PDB file of C-alpha atoms and ligand atoms in Angstrom:
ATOM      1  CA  UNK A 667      22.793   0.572  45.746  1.00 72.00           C
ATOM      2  CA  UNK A 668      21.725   3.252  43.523  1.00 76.00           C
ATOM      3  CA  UNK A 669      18.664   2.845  41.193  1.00 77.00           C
ATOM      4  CA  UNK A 670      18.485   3.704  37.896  1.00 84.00           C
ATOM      5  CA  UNK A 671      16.125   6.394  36.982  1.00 92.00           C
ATOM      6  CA  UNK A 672      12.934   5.369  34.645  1.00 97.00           C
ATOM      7  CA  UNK A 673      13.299   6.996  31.632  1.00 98.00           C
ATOM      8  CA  UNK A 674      10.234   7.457  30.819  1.00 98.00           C
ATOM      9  CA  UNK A 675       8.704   8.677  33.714  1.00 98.00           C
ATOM     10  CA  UNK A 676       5.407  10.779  33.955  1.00 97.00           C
ATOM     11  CA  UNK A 677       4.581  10.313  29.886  1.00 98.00           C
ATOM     12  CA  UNK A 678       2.089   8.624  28.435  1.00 98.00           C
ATOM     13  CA  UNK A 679       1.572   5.902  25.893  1.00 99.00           C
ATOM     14  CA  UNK A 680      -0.799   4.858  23.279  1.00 99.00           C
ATOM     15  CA  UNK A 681      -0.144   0.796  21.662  1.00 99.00           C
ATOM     16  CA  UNK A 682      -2.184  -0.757  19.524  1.00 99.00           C
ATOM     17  CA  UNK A 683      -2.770  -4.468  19.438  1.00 99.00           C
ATOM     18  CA  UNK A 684      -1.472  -4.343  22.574  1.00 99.00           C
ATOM     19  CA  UNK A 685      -3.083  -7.319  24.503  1.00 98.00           C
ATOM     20  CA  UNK A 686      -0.734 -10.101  22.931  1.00 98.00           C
ATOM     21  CA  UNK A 687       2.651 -10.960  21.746  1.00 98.00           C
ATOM     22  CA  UNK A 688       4.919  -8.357  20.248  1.00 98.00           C
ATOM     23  CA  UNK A 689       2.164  -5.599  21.705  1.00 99.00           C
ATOM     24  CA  UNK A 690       2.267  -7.075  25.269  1.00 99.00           C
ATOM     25  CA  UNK A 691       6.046  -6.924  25.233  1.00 99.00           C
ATOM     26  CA  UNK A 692       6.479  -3.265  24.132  1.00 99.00           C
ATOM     27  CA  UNK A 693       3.653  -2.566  26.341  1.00 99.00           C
ATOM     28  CA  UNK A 694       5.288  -3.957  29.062  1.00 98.00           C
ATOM     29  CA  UNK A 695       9.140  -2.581  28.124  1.00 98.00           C
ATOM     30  CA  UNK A 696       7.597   1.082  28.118  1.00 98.00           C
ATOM     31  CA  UNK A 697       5.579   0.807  31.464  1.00 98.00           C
ATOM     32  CA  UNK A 698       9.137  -0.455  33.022  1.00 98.00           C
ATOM     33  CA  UNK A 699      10.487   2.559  32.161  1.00 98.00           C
ATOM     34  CA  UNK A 700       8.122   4.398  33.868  1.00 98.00           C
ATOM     35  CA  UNK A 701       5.572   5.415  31.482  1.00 98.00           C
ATOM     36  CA  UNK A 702       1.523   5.103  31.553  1.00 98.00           C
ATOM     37  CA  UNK A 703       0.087   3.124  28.881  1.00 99.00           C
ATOM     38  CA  UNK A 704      -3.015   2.672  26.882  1.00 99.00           C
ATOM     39  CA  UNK A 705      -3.415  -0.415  25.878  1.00 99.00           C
ATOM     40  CA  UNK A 706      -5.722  -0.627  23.008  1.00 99.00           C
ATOM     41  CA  UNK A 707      -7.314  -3.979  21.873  1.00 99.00           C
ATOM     42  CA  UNK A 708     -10.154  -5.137  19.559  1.00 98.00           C
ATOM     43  CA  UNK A 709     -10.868  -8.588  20.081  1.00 98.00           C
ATOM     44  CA  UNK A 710      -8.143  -9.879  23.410  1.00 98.00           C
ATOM     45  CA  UNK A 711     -10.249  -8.177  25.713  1.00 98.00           C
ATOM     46  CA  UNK A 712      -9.427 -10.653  28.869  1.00 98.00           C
ATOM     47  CA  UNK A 713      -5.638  -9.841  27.450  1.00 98.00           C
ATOM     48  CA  UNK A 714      -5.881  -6.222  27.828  1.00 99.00           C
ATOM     49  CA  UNK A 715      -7.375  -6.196  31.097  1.00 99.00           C
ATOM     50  CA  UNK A 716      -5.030  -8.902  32.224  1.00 99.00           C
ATOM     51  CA  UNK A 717      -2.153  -6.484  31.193  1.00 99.00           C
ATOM     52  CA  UNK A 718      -3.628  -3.431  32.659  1.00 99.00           C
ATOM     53  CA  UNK A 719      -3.379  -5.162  35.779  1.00 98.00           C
ATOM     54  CA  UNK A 720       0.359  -6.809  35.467  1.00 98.00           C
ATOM     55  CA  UNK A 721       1.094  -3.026  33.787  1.00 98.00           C
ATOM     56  CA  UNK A 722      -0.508  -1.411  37.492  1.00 98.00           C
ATOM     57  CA  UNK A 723       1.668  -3.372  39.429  1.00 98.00           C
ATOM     58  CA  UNK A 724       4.912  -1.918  38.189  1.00 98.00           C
ATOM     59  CA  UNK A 725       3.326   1.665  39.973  1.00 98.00           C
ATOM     60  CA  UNK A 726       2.140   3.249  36.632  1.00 98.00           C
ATOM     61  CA  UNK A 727      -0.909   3.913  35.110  1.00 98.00           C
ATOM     62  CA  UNK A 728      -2.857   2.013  32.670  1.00 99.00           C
ATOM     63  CA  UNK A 729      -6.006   2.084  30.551  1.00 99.00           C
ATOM     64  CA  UNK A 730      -7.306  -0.799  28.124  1.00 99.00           C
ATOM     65  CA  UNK A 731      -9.133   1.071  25.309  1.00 99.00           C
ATOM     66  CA  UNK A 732     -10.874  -0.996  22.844  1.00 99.00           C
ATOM     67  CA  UNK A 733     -11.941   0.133  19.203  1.00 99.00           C
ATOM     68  CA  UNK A 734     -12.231  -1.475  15.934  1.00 99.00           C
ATOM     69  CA  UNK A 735      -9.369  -0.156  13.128  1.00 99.00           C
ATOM     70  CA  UNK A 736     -11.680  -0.294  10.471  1.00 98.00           C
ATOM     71  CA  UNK A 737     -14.490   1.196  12.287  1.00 98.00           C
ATOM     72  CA  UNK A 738     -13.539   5.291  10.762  1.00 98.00           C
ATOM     73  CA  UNK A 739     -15.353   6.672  14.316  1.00 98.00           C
ATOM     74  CA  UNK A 740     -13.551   4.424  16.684  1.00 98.00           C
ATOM     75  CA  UNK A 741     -10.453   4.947  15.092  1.00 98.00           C
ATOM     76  CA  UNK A 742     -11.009   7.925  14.542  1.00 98.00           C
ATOM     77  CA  UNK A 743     -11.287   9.164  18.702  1.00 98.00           C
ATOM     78  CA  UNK A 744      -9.051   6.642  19.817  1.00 98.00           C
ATOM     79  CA  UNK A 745      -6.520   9.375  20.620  1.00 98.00           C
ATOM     80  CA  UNK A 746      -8.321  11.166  22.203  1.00 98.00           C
ATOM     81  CA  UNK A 747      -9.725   8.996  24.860  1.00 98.00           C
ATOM     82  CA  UNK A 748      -6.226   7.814  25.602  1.00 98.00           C
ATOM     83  CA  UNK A 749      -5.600  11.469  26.503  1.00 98.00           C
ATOM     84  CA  UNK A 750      -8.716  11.598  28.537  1.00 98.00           C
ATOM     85  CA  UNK A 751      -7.689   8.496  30.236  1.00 98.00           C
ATOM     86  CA  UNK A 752      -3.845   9.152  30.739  1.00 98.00           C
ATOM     87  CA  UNK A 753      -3.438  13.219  29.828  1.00 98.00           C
ATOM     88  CA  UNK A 754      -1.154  14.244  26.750  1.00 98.00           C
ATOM     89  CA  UNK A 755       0.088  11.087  24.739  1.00 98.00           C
ATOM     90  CA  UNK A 756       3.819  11.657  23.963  1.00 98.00           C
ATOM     91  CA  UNK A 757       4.608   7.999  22.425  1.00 98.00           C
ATOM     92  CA  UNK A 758       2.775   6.296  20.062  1.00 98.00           C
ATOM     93  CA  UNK A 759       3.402   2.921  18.798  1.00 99.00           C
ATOM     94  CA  UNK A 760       1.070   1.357  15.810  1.00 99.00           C
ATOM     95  CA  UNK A 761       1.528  -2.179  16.249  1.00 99.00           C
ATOM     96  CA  UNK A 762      -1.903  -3.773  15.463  1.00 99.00           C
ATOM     97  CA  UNK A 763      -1.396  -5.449  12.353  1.00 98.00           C
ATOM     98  CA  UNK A 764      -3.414  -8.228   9.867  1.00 98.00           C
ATOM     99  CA  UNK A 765      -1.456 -10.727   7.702  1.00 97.00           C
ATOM    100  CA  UNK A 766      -3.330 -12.501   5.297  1.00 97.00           C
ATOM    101  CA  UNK A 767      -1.836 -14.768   3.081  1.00 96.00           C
ATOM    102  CA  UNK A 768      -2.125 -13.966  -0.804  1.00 96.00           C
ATOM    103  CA  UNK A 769       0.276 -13.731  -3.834  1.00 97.00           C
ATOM    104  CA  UNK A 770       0.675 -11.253  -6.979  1.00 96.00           C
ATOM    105  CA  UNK A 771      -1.580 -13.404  -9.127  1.00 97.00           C
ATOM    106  CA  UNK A 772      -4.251 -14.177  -6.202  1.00 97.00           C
ATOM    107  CA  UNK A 773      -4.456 -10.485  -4.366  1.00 98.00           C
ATOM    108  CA  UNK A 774      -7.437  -8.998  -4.964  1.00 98.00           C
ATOM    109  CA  UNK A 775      -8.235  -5.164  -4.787  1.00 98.00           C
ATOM    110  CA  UNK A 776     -10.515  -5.741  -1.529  1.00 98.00           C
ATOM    111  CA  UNK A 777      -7.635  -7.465   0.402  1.00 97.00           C
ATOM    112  CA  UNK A 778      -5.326  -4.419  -0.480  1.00 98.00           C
ATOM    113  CA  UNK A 779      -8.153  -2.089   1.127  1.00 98.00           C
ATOM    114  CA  UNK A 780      -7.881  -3.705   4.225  1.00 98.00           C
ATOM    115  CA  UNK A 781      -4.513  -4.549   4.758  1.00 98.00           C
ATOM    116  CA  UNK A 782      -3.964  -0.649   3.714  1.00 98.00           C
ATOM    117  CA  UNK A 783      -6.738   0.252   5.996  1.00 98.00           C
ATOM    118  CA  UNK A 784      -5.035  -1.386   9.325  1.00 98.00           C
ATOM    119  CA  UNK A 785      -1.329  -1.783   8.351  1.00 98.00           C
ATOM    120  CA  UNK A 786      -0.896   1.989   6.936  1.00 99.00           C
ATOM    121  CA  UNK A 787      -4.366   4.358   7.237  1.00 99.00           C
ATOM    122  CA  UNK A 788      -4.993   3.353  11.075  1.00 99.00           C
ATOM    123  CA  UNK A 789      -1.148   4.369  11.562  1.00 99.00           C
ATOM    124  CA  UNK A 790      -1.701   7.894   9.768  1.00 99.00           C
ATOM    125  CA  UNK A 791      -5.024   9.092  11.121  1.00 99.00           C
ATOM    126  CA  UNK A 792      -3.397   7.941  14.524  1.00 99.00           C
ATOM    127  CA  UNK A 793      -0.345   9.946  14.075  1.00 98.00           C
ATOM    128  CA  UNK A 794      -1.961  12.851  12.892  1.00 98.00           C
ATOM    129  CA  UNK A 795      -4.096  13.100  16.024  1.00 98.00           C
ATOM    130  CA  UNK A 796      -1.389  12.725  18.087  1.00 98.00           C
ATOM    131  CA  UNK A 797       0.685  15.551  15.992  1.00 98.00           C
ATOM    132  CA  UNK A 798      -2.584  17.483  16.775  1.00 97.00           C
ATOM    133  CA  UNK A 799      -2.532  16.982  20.650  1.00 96.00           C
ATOM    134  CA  UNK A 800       1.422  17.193  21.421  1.00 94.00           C
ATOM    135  CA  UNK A 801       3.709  19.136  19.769  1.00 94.00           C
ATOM    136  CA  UNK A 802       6.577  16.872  21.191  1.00 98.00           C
ATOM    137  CA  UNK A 803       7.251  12.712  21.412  1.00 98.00           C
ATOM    138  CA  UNK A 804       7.793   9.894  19.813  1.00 98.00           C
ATOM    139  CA  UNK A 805       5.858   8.064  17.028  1.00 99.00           C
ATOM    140  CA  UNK A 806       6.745   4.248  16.301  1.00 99.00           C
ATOM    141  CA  UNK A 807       5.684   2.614  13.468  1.00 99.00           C
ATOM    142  CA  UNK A 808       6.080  -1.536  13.176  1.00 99.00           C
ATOM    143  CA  UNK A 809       7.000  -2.228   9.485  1.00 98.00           C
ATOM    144  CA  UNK A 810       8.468  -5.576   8.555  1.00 98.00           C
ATOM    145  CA  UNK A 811      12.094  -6.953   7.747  1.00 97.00           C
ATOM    146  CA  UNK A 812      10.703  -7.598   3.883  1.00 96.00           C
ATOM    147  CA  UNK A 813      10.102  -4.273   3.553  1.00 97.00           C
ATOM    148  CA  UNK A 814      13.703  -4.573   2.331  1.00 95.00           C
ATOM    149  CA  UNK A 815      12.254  -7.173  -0.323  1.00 91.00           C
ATOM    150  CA  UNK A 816       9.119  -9.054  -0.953  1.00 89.00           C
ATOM    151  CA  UNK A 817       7.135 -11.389   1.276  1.00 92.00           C
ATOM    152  CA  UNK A 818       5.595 -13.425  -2.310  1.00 93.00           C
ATOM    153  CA  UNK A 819       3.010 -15.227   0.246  1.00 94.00           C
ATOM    154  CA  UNK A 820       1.726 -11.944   1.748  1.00 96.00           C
ATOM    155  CA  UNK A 821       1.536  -9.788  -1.488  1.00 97.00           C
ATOM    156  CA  UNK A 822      -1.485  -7.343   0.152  1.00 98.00           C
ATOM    157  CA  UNK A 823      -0.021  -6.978   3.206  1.00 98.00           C
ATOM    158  CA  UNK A 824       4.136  -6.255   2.706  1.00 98.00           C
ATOM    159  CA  UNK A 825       2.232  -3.615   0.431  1.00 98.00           C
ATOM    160  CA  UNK A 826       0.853  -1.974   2.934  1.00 98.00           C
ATOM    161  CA  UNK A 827       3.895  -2.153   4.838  1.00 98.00           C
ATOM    162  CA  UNK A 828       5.976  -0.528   2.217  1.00 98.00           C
ATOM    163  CA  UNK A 829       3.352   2.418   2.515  1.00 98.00           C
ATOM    164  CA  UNK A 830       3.404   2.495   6.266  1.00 98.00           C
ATOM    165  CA  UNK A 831       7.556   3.041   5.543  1.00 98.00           C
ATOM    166  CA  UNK A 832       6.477   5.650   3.005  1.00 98.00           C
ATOM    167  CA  UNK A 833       4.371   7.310   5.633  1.00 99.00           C
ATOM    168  CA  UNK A 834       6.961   6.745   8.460  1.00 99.00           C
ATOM    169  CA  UNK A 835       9.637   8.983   6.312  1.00 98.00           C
ATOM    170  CA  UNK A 836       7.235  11.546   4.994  1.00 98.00           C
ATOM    171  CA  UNK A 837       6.064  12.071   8.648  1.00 98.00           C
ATOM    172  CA  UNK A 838       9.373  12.518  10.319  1.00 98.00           C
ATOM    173  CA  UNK A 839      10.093  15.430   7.483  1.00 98.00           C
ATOM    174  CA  UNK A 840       6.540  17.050   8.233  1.00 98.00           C
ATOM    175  CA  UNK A 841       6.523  16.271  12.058  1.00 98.00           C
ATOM    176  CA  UNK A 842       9.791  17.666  13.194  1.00 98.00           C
ATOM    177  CA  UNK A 843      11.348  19.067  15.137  1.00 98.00           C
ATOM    178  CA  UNK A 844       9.174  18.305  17.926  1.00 98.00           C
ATOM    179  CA  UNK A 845       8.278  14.865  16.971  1.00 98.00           C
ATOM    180  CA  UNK A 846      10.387  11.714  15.927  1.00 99.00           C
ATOM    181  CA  UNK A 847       8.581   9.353  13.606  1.00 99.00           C
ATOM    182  CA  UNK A 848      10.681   5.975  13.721  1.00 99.00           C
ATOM    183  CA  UNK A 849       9.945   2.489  12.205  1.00 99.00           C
ATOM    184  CA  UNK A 850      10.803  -0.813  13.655  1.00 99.00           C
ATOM    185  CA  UNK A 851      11.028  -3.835  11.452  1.00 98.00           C
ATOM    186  CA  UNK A 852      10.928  -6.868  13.007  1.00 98.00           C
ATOM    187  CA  UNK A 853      12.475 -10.495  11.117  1.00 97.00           C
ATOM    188  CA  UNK A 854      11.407 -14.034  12.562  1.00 97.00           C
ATOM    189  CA  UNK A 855       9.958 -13.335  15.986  1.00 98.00           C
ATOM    190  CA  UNK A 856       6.695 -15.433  16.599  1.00 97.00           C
ATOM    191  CA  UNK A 857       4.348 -18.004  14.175  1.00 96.00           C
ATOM    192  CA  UNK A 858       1.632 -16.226  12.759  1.00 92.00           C
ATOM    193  CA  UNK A 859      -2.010 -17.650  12.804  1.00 91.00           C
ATOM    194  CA  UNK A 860      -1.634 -21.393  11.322  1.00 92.00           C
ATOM    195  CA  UNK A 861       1.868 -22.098  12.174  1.00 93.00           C
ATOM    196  CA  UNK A 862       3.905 -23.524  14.844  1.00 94.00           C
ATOM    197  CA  UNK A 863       6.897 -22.734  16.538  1.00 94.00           C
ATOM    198  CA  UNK A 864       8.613 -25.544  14.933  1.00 95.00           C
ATOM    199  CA  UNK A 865       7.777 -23.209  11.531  1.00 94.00           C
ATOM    200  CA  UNK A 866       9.939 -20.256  12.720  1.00 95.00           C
ATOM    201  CA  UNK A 867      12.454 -22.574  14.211  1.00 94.00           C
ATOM    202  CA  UNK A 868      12.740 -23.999  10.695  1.00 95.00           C
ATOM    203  CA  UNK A 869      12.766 -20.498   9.184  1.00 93.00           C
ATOM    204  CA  UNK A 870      15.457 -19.474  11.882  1.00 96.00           C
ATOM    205  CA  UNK A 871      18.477 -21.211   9.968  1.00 95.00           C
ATOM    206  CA  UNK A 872      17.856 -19.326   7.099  1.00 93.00           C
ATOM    207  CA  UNK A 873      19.056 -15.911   9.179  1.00 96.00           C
ATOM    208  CA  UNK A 874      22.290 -14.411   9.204  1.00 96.00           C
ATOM    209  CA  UNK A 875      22.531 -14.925  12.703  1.00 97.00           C
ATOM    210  CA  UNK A 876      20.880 -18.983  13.304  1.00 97.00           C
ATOM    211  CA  UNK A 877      18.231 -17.831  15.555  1.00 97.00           C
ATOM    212  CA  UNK A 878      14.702 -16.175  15.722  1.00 97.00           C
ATOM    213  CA  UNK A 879      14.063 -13.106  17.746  1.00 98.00           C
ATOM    214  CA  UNK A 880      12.057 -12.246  20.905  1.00 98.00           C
ATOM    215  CA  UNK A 881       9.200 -10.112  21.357  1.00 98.00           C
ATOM    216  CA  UNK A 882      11.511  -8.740  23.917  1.00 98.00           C
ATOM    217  CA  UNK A 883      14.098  -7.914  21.591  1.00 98.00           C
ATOM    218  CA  UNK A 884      11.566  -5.689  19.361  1.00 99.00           C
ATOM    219  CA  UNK A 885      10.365  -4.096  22.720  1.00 99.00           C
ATOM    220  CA  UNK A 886      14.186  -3.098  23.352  1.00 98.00           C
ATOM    221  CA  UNK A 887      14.166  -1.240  20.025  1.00 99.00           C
ATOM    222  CA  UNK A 888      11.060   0.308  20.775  1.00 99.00           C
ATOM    223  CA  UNK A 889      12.258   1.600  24.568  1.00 99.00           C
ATOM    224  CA  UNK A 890      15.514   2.935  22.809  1.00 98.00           C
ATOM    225  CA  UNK A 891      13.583   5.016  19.878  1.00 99.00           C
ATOM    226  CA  UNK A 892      10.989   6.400  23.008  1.00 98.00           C
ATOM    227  CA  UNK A 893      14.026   7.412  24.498  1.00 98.00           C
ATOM    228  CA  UNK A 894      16.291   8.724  21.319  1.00 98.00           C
ATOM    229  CA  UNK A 895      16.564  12.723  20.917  1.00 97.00           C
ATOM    230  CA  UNK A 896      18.447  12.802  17.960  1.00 98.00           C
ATOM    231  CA  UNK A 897      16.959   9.836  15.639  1.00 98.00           C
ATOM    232  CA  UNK A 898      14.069  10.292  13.106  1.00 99.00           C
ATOM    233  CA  UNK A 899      13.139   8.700   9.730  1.00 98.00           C
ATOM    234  CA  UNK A 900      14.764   5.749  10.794  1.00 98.00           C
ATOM    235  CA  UNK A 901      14.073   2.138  10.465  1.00 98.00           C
ATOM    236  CA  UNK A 902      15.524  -0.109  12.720  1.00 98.00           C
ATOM    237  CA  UNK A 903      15.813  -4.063  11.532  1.00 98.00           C
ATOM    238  CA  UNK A 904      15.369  -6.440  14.114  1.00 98.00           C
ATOM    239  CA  UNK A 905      16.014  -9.658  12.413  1.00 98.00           C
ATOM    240  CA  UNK A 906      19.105 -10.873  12.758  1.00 98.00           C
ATOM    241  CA  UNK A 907      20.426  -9.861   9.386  1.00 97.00           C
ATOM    242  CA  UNK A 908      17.481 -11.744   7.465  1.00 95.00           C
ATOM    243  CA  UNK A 909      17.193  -8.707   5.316  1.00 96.00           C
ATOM    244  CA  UNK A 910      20.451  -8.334   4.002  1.00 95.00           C
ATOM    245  CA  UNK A 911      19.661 -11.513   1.569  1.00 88.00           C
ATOM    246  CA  UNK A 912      16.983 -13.370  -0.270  1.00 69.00           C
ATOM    247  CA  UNK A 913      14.490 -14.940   1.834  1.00 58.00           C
ATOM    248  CA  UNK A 914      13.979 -18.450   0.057  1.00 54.00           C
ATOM    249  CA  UNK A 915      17.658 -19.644  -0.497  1.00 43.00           C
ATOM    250  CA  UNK A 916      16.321 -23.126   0.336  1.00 47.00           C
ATOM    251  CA  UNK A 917      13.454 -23.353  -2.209  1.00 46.00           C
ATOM    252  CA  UNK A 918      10.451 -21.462  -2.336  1.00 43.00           C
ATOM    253  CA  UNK A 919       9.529 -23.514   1.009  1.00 44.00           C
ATOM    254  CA  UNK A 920      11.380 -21.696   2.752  1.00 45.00           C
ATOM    255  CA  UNK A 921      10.037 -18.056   2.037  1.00 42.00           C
TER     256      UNK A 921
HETATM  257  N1  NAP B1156       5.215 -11.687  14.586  1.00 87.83           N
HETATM  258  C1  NAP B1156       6.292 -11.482  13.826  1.00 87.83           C
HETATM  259  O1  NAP B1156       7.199 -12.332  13.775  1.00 87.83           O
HETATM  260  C2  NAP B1156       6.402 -10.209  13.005  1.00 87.83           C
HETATM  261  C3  NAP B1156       7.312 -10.170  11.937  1.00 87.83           C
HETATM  262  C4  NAP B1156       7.397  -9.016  11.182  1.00 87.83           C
HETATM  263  C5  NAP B1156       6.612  -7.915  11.475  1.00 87.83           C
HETATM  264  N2  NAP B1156       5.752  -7.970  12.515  1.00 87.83           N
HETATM  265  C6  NAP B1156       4.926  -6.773  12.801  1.00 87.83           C
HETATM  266  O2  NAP B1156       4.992  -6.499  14.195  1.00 87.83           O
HETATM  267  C7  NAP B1156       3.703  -6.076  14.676  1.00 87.83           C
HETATM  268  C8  NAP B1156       3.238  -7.002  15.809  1.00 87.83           C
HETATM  269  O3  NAP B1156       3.250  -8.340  15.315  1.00 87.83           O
HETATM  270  P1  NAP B1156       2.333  -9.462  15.989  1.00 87.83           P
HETATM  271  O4  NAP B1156       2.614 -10.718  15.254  1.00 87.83           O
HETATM  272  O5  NAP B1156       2.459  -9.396  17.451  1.00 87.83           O
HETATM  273  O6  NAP B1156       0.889  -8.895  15.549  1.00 87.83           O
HETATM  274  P2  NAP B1156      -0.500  -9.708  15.503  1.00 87.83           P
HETATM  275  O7  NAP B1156      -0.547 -10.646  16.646  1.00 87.83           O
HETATM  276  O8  NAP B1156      -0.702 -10.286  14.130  1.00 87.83           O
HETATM  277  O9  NAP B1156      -1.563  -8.514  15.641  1.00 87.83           O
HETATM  278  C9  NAP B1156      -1.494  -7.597  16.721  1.00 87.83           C
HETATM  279  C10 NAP B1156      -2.880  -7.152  17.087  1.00 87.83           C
HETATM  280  O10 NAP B1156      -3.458  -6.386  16.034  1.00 87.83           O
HETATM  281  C11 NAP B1156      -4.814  -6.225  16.421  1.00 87.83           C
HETATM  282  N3  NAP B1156      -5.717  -5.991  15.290  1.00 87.83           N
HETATM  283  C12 NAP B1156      -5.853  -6.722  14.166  1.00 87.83           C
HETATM  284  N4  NAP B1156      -6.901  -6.225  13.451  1.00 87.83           N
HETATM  285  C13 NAP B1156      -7.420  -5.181  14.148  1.00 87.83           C
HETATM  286  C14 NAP B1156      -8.506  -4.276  13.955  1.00 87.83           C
HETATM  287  N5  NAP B1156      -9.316  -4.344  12.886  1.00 87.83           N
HETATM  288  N6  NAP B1156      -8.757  -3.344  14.897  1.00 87.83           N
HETATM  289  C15 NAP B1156      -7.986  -3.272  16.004  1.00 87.83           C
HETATM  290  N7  NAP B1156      -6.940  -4.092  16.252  1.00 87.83           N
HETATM  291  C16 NAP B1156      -6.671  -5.030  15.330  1.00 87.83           C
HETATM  292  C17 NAP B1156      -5.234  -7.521  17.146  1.00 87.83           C
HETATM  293  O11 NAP B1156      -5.833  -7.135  18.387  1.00 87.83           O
HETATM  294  P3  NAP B1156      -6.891  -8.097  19.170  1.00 87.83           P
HETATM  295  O12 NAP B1156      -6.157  -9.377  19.453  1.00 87.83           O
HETATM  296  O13 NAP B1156      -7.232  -7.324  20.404  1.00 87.83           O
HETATM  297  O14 NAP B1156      -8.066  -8.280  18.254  1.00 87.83           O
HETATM  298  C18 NAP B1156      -3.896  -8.255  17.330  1.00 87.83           C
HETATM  299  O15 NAP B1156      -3.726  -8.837  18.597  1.00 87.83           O
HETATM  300  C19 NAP B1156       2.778  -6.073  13.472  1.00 87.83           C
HETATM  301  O16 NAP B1156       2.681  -4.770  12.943  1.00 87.83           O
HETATM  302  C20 NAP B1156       3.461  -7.012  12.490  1.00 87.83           C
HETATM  303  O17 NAP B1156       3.161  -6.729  11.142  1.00 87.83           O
HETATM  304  C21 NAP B1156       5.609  -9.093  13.285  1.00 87.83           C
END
């Protein structure tokens, strides 16, 4: 039986937040197709070096780089010790991410620094040095089904997000030809810190579609936009539909 050819063999990969969850899987996804990865963490450190390992085993190469997003040095050369570690970086996926909870009335100016400093700076100064390095690939930027809406509990951070859009669009313009600058957002996928799975479950019937997504699923996007020629400024929903309507149809419980 024939195989299928990787399609992402011999190039290179930078994640962030790439030790867990949504991270892991896109990690994973682009390593099946072939591709090295760098797989940077800040904290998950056992995680990243577990997934360096599982990453080895599928006859690619791997590297777990960490540095600290709000750290301006670290972030700063993070690019460039992927290359050192893995040669010219021709996909690169800003996943890390923070979510704190606050509203309109609550956010304060500090929480919008930070959530602007991870969710959309980090993204920028990392695509830039990648622009700088290869003058061909793939940039993928993780935005958020709300950034069709509002996320009222997460004022700070859907902010940001809308910004990391801004940026996605504005890049694509000012990176091509040779470089496609794509966002992902993903709907209902996994609880973040403080809730259960019973939580997104919950949230689930409120989709178009009656069901949360996968980790998987998101990774699926990302493999398809590493391997797209002809798609830039794009943002791809992953969500089952949940941004085509209002997100608290059941009370504001359910936002
Ligand atoms: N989960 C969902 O259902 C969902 C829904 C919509 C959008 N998204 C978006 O999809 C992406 C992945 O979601 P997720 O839930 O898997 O993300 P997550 O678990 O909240 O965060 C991913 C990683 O970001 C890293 N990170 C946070 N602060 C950092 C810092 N200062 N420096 C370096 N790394 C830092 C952490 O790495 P360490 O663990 O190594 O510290 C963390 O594991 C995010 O951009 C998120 O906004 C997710």
């Amino acid at each position: 039986m024939e195989v299928a050819a990787r399609r992402l063999e011999g190039k290179s990969a930078l994640v962030t937040g790439a030790a867990k969850r949504i991270g892991h899987a896109i990690s994973l996804a682009l390593a099946r197709e072939g591709a090295n990865v760098a797989v940077h963490y800040s904290g998950s450190e056992k995680e990243a070096l577990s997934l360096v390992a599982e990453i080895e085993k599928l006859g690619v190469r791997a590297a777990a780089l960490r540095a600290d997003l709000f750290d301006k040095r670290e972030l700063e050369t993070l690019l460039d010790r992927a290359r050192e570690a893995l040669g010219t970086i021709e996909i690169l996926v800003n996943n890390a991410s923070i979510f704190p909870s606050d509203t309109l009335g609550t956010v304060e100016l500090e929480s919008l620094e930070r959530n602007l400093e991870i969710n959309a700076w980090a993204p920028l100064v990392l695509t830039r040095a990648f622009a700088a390095q290869s003058e061909r690939g793939h940039v993928i930027n993780l935005l958020d089904s709300r950034v069709s809406g509002f996320d009222h509990t997460h004022a700070a951070y859907i902010f940001s997000k809308h910004v990391l859009s801004a940026i996605t669009r504005t890049a694509a313009l000012e990176l091509a030809p040779g470089i496609a600058v794509n966002g992902i957002a993903p709907g209902l996928i996994l609880p973040p810190a403080g809730k259960d799975e019973k939580y997104v479950d919950r949230l689930a019937q409120t989709v178009p579609l009656k069901r949360r997504g996968s980790p998987e699923d998101i990774a699926a996007a990302a493999v398809f936009l590493a391997t797209s020629e002809f798609v830039t400024g794009e943002t791809i929903y992953v969500d089952g539909g949940r941004h085509l309507k209002e997100y608290f149809p059941d009370g504001p419980d359910s936002r």
